[in-house]
Coordinates of C-alpha atoms in Angstrom, one line a residue:
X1 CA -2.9 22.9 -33.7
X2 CA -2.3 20.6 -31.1
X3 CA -2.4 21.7 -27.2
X4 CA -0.6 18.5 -26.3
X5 CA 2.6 18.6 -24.3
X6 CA 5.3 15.7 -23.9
X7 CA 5.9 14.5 -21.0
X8 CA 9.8 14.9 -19.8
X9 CA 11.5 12.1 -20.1
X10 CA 14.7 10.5 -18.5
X11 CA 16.8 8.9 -21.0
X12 CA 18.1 5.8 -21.0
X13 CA 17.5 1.9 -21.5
X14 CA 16.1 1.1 -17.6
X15 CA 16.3 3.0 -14.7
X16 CA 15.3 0.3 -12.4
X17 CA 18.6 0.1 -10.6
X18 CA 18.4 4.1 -10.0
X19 CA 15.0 3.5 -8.2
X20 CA 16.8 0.9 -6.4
X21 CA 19.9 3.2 -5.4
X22 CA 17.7 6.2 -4.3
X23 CA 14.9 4.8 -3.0
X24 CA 12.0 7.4 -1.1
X25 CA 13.7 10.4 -3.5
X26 CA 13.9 8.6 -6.6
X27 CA 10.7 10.5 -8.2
X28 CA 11.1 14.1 -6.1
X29 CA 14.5 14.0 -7.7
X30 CA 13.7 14.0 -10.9
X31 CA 10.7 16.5 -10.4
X32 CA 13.3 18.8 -9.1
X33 CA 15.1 18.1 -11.9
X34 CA 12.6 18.3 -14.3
X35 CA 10.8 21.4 -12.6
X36 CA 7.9 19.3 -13.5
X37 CA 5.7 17.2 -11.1
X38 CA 5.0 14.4 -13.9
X39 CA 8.1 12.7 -16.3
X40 CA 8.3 9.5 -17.9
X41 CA 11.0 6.5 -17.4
X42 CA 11.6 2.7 -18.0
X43 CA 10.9 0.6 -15.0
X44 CA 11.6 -3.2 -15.1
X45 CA 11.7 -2.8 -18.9
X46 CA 8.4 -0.9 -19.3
X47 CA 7.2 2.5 -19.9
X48 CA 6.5 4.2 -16.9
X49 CA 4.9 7.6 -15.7
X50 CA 6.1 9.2 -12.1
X51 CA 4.4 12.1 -10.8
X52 CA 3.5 13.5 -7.4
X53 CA 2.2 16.4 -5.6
X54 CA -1.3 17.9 -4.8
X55 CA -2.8 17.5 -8.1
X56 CA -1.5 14.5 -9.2
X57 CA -2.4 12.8 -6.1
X58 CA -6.0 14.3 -7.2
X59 CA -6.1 12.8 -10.7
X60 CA -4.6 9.3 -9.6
X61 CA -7.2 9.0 -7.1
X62 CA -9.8 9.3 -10.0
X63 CA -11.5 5.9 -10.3
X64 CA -12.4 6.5 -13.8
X65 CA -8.7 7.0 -15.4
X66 CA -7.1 4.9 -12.8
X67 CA -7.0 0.9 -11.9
X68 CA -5.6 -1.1 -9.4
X69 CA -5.6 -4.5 -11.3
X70 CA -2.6 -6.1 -12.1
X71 CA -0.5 -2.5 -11.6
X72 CA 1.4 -4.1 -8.2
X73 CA 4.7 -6.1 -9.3
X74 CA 4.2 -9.7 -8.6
X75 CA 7.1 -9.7 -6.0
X76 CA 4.7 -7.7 -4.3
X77 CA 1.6 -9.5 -4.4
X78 CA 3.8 -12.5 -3.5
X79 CA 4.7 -10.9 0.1
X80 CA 2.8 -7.7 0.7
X81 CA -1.0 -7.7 -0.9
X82 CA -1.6 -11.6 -1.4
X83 CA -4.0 -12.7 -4.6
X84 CA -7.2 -11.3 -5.0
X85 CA -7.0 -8.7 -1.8
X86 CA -8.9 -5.3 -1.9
X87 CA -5.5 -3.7 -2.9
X88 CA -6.1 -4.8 -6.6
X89 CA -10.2 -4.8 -7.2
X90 CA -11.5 -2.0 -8.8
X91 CA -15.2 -0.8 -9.4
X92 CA -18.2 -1.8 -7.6
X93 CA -16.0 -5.1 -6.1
X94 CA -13.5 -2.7 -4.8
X95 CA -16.7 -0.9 -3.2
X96 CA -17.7 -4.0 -2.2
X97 CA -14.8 -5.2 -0.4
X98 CA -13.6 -1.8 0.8
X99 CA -17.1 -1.6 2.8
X100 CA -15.8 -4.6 4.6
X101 CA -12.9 -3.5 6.1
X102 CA -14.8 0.1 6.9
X103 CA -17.4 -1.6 8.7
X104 CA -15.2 -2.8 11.2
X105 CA -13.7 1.2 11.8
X106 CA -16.8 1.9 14.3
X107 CA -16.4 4.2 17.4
X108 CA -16.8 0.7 19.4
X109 CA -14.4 -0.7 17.7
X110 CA -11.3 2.1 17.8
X111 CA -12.4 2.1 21.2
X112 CA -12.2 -1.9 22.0
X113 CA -9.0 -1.5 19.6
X114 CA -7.3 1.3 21.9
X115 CA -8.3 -0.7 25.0
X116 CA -6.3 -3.8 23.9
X117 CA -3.3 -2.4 22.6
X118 CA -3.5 0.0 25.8
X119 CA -3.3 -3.8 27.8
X120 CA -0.3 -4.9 25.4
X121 CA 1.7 -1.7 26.8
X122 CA 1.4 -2.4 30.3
X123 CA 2.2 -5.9 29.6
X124 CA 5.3 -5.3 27.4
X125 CA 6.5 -2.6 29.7
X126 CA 6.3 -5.6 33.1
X127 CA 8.5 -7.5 30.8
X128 CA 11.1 -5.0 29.9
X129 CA 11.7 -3.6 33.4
X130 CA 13.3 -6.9 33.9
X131 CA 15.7 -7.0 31.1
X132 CA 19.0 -5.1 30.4
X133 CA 18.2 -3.5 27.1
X134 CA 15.2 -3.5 24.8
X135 CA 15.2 -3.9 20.5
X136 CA 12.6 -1.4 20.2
X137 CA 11.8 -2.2 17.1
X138 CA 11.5 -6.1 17.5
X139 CA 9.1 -5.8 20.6
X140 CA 7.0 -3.7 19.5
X141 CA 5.7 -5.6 16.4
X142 CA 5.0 -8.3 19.0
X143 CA 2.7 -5.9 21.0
X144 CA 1.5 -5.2 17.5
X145 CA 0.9 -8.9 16.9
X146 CA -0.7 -9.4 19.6
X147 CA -3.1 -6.6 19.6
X148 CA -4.0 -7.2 16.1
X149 CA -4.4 -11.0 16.6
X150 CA -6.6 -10.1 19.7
X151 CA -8.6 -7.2 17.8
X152 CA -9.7 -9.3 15.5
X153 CA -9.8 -12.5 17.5
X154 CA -7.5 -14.8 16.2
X155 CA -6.5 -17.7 18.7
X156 CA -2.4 -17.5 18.9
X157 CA -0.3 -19.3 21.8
X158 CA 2.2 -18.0 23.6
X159 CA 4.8 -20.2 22.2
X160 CA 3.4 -19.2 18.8
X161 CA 3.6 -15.1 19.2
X162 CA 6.7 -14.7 17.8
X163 CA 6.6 -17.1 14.7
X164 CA 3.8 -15.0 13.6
X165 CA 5.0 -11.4 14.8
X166 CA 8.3 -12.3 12.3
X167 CA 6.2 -13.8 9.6
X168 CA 4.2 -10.7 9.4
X169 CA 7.3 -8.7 9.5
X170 CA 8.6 -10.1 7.4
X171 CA 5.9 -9.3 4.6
X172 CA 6.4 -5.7 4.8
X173 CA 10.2 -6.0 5.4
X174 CA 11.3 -7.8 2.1
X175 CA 8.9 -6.1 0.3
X176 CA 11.8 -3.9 -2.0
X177 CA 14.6 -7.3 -1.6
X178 CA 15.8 -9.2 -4.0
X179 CA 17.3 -12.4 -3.5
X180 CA 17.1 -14.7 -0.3
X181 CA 15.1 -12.1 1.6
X182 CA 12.5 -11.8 -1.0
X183 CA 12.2 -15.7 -1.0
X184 CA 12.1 -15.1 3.1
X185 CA 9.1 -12.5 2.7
X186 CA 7.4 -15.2 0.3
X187 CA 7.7 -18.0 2.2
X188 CA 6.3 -16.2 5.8
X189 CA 3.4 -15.4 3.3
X190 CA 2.5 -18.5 2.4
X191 CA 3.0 -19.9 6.6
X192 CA 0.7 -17.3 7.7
X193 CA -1.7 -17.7 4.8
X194 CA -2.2 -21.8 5.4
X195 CA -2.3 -20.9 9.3
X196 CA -5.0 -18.0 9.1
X197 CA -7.0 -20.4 6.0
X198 CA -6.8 -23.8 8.4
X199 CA -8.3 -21.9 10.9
X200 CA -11.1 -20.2 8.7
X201 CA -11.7 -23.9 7.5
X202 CA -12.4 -25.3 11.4
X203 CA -15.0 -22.6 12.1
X204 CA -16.6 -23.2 8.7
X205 CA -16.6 -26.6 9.8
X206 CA -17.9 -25.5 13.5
X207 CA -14.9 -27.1 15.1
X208 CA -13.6 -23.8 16.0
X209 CA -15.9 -21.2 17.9
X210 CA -15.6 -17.1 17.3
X211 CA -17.6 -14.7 18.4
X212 CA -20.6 -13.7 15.8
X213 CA -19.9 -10.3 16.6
X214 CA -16.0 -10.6 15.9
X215 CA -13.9 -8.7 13.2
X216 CA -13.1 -12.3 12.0
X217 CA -16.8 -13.8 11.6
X218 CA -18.1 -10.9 10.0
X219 CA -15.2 -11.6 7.1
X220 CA -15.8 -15.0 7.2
X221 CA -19.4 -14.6 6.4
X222 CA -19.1 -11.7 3.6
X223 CA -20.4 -12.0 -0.1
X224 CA -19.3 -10.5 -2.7
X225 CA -21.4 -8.2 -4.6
X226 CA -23.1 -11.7 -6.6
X227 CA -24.1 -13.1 -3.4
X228 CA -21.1 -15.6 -3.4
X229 CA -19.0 -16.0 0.0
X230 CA -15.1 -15.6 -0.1
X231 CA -13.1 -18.5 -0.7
X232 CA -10.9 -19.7 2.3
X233 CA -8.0 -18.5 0.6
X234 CA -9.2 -14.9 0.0
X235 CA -10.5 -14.6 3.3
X236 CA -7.1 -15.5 4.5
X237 CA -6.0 -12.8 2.5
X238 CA -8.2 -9.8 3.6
X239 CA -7.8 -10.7 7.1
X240 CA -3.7 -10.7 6.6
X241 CA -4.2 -7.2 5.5
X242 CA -5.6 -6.4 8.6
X243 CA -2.8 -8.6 10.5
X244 CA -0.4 -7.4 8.3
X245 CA -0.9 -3.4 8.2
X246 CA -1.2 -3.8 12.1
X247 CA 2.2 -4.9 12.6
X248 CA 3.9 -2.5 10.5
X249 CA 2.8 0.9 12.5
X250 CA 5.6 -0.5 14.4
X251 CA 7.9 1.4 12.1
X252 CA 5.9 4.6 12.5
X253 CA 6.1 3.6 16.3
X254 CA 10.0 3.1 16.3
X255 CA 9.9 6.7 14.1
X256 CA 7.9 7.8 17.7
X257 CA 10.8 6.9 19.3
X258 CA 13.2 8.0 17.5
X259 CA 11.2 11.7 17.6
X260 CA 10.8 12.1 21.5
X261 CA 14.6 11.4 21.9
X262 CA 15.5 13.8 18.9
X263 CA 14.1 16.8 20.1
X264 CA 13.1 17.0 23.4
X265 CA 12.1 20.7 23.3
X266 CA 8.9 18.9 21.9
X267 CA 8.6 16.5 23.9
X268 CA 7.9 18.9 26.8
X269 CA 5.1 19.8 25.2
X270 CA 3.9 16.8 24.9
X271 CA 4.4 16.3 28.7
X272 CA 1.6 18.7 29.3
X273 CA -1.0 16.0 27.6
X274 CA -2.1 18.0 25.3
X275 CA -4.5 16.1 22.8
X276 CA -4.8 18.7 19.9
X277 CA -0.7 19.1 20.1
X278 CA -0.2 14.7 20.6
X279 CA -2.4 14.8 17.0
X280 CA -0.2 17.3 15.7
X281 CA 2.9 15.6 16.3
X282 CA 1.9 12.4 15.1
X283 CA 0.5 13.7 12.0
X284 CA 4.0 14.8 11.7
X285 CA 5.9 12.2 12.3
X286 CA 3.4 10.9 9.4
X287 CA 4.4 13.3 7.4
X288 CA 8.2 13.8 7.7
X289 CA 9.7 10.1 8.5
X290 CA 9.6 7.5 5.1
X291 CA 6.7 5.0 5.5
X292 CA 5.5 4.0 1.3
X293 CA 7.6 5.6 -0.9
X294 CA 5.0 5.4 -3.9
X295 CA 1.8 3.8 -5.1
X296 CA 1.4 2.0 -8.1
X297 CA -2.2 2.4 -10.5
X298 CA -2.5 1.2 -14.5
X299 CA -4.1 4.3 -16.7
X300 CA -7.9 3.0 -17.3
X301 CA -8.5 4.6 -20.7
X302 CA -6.4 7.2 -22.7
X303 CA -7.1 10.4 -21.4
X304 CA -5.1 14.3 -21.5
X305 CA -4.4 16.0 -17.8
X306 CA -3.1 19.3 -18.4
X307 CA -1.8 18.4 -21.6
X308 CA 0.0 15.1 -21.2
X309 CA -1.2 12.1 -22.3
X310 CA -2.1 9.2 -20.6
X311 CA -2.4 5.8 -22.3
X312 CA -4.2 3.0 -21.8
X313 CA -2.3 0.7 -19.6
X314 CA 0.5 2.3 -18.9
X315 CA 2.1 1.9 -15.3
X316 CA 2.2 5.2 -13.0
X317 CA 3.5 5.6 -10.1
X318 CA 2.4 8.3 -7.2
X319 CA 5.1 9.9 -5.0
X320 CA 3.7 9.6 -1.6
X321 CA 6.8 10.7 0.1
X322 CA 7.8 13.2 -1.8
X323 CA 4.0 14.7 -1.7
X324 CA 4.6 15.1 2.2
X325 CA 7.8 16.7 1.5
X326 CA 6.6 19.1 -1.6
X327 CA 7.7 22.0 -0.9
X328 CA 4.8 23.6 -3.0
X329 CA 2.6 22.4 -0.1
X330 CA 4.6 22.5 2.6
X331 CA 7.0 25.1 4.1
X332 CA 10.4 24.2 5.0
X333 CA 9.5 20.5 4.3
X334 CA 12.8 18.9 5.6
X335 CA 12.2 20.5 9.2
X336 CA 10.4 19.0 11.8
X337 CA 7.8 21.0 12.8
X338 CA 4.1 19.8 14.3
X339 CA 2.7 23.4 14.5
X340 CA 2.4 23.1 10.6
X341 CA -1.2 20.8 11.4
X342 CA -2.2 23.5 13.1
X343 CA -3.7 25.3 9.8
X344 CA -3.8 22.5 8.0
X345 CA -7.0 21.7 6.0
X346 CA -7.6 18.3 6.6
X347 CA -6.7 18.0 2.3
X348 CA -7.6 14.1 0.8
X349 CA -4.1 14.7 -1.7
X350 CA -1.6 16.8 -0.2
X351 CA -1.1 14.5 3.3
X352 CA -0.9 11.2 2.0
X353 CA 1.4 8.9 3.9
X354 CA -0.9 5.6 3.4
X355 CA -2.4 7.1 -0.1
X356 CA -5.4 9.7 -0.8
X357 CA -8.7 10.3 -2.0
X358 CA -11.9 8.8 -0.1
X359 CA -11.7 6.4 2.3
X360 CA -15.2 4.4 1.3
X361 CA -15.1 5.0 -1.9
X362 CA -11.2 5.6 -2.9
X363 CA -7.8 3.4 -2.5
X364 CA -7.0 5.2 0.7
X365 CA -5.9 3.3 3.5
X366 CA -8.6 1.6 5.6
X367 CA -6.8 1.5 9.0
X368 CA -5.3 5.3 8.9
X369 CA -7.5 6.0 11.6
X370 CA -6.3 2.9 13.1
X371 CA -2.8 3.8 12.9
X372 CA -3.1 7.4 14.3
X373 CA -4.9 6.0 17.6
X374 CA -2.1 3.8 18.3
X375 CA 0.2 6.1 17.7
X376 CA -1.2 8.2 20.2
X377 CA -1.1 5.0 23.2
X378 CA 2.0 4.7 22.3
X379 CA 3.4 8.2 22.2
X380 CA 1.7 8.7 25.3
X381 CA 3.6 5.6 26.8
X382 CA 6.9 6.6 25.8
X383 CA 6.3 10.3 27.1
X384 CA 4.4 10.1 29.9
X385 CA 4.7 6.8 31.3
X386 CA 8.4 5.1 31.5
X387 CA 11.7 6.5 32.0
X388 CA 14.2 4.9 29.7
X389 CA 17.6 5.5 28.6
X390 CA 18.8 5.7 24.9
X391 CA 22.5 4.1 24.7
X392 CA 25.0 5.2 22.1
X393 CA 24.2 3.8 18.8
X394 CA 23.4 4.1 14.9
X395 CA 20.2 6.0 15.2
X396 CA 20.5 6.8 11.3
X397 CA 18.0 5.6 8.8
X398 CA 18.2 4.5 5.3
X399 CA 16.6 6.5 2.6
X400 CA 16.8 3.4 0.2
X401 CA 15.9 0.7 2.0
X402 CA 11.9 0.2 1.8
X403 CA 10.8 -0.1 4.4
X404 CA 13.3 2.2 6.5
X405 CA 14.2 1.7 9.9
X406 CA 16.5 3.1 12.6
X407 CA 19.8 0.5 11.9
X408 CA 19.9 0.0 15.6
X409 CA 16.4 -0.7 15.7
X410 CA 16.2 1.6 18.7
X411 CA 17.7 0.0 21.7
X412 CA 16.3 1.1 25.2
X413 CA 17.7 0.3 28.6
X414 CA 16.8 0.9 32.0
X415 CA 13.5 1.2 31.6
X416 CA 11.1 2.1 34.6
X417 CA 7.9 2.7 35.2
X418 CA 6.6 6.3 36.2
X419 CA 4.6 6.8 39.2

């Protein structure tokens, strides 16, 4: 007798166009419905698996049934991952290439990291006590550029700060369009890709000097696990998603923002400096706010997890944001609450708002440390160091659109600095 169970499944032809209409709650929808944590559904005419939650974050993680290969849609390789980035190796080249990135998360470097993007503040903040009202959103992916391109040291005029910061944004903004936006996202791809490979090129070619000990050289002089050096194109692509990756914590950021002005009664708190409660709150602002909706893997070999079958090759998706909003994990999900990290075990697959699992050895996100140090500059900034006023506006935020975003952008005014 069998022990195999089937896997719920949602009728119908496609439900493409349902993922499309409910966007971050597409697969915690259908678990609730299901009052499973794992069903089945056609996605751009495939067979698909959903799932989410603690233990499926666990098993999708496993290297051994899961592969990254070829499991992102092309759209997205076209304007968020680029060909032949660490997002799709697996294996030992995925080890490989993942140590890269990791070697380059040093205590020097989050330091020499904090420091720059500490510099960009003060410099952003000169600028906008001389203007009527600030885009929030827009300005502070240029202080994102320009930390990034400074971190890693990457030459970019003055005149040319803003071509890049909206190329970049624009990879991670189109990422979910269709239509002339997609071909927008596409097209800033392949700008920054030929601007980043030119300049690889000319140091190769010693026209160009960088520092031996920069973030840039050190990828310009990795081999792969054959002893082979990157071609120009793929290191254009690794060091984009650095650039890339950098730029978008501006919507975590602009989710900052959004936070301090939302509920002050926190913010008080946060007045007092308080380091262990700054963590707390921007672990949840992590947690609670949409970032990646889901993450996509290709089932390595048939295998059975707790009775459902798995089959080679067949396209699953992991429920990031509904993972940080299960409420089998967490209590009172939908409520903003920072004292919730105070207990909180440090888990690899129940907090995963840029993936789980290991960072050296998994498909967890390189720069979440990265991310979480900014935060805190920037939290501090907006709490501790400038007044600012918040005019009437649409503070509301899509749960479809990927990635979401205050539909004001956050507009600021009157902004001084504190004494």
């Amino acid at each position: 007798m069998s022990n195999r169970s089937q896997i719920p499944r949602e009728e119908g032809i496609d439900h493409t166009l349902s993922l499309i209409r409910e966007g971050y709650r597409y697969i915690l929808n259908r678990r609730q419905i299901f009052s499973c944590d794992i069903f089945e559904t056609r996605l751009v005419g495939k067979k698909a698996i959903c799932m989410g939650g603690k233990e499926a974050a666990e098993i999708f993680y496993d290297n051994e049934k899961f592969k990254r290969k070829d499991a992102a849609p092309n759209r997205a390789v076209q304007t968020l991952f680029g060909k032949n980035g660490v997002q799709a190796l697996d294996g030992q080249a995925h080890r490989q290439r993942k140590e890269m990135f990791m070697s380059i998360m040093s205590s020097n470097e989050l330091d020499r990291l904090t420091g720059i993007i500490r510099k960009q503040w003060k410099l952003a903040v000169d600028k906008w006590v001389q203007m009527d009202k600030v885009i929030f959103y827009e300005e502070v992916k240029e202080i994102m550029c320009r930390t990034a391109c400074e971190w890693i040291s990457i030459p970019v005029s003055a005149n040319k700060v803003k071509g890049v910061t909206k190329d970049l944004g624009a990879m991670f903004e189109s990422v979910a369009a269709i239509g002339p936006t997609h071909w927008l996202g596409r097209n800033a791809r392949n700008r920054i890709e030929k601007w980043v490979g030119k300049l690889v090129e000319e140091i190769r070619d010693g026209k160009v000097n960088v520092s031996e000990n920069s973030i840039l050289y050190k990828f310009i002089r990795y081999h792969d696990p054959y002893g082979n050096s990157l071609d120009t194109d793929t290191v254009a692509v690794e060091v984009i998603n650095i650039l890339r990756p950098l730029v978008a914590i501006a919507i975590f950021i602009n989710f900052i923002a959004l936070t301090v002005y939302h509920y002050p009664n926190e913010t008080k708190k946060l007045e007092r400096s308080d380091e262990k409660y700054s963590l707390k709150f921007i672990q949840e602002v992590r947690r609670f706010y949409p970032f990646f909706p889901f993450v996509a893997g290709l089932v390595k070999n048939d295998f059975i997890w707790k009775g459902f079958k798995f089959e080679e090759g067949t396209l699953t998706l992991l429920d990031l944001y509904g993972t940080n909003h299960d409420p089998n994990i967490w209590e009172n999900p939908d409520v903003f609450n920072p004292d919730r990290f105070t207990t909180w075990d440090g888990g690899l697959f129940d907090f995963i708002p840029q993936g789980g699992g290991d960072y050296f050895m998994g498909h967890r996100c390189a720069g979440e440390w990265v991310t979480i140090e900014i935060m805190k500059v920037s939290l501090d900034y907006l709490v501790n160091r400038i007044n600012y006023d918040v005019p009437d506006q649409d503070l509301s935020f899509s749960m479809v659109s990927m990635p979401s975003i205050p539909r004001s952008k956050m507009v600021i005014k009157n902004i001084s600095k504190r004494e």
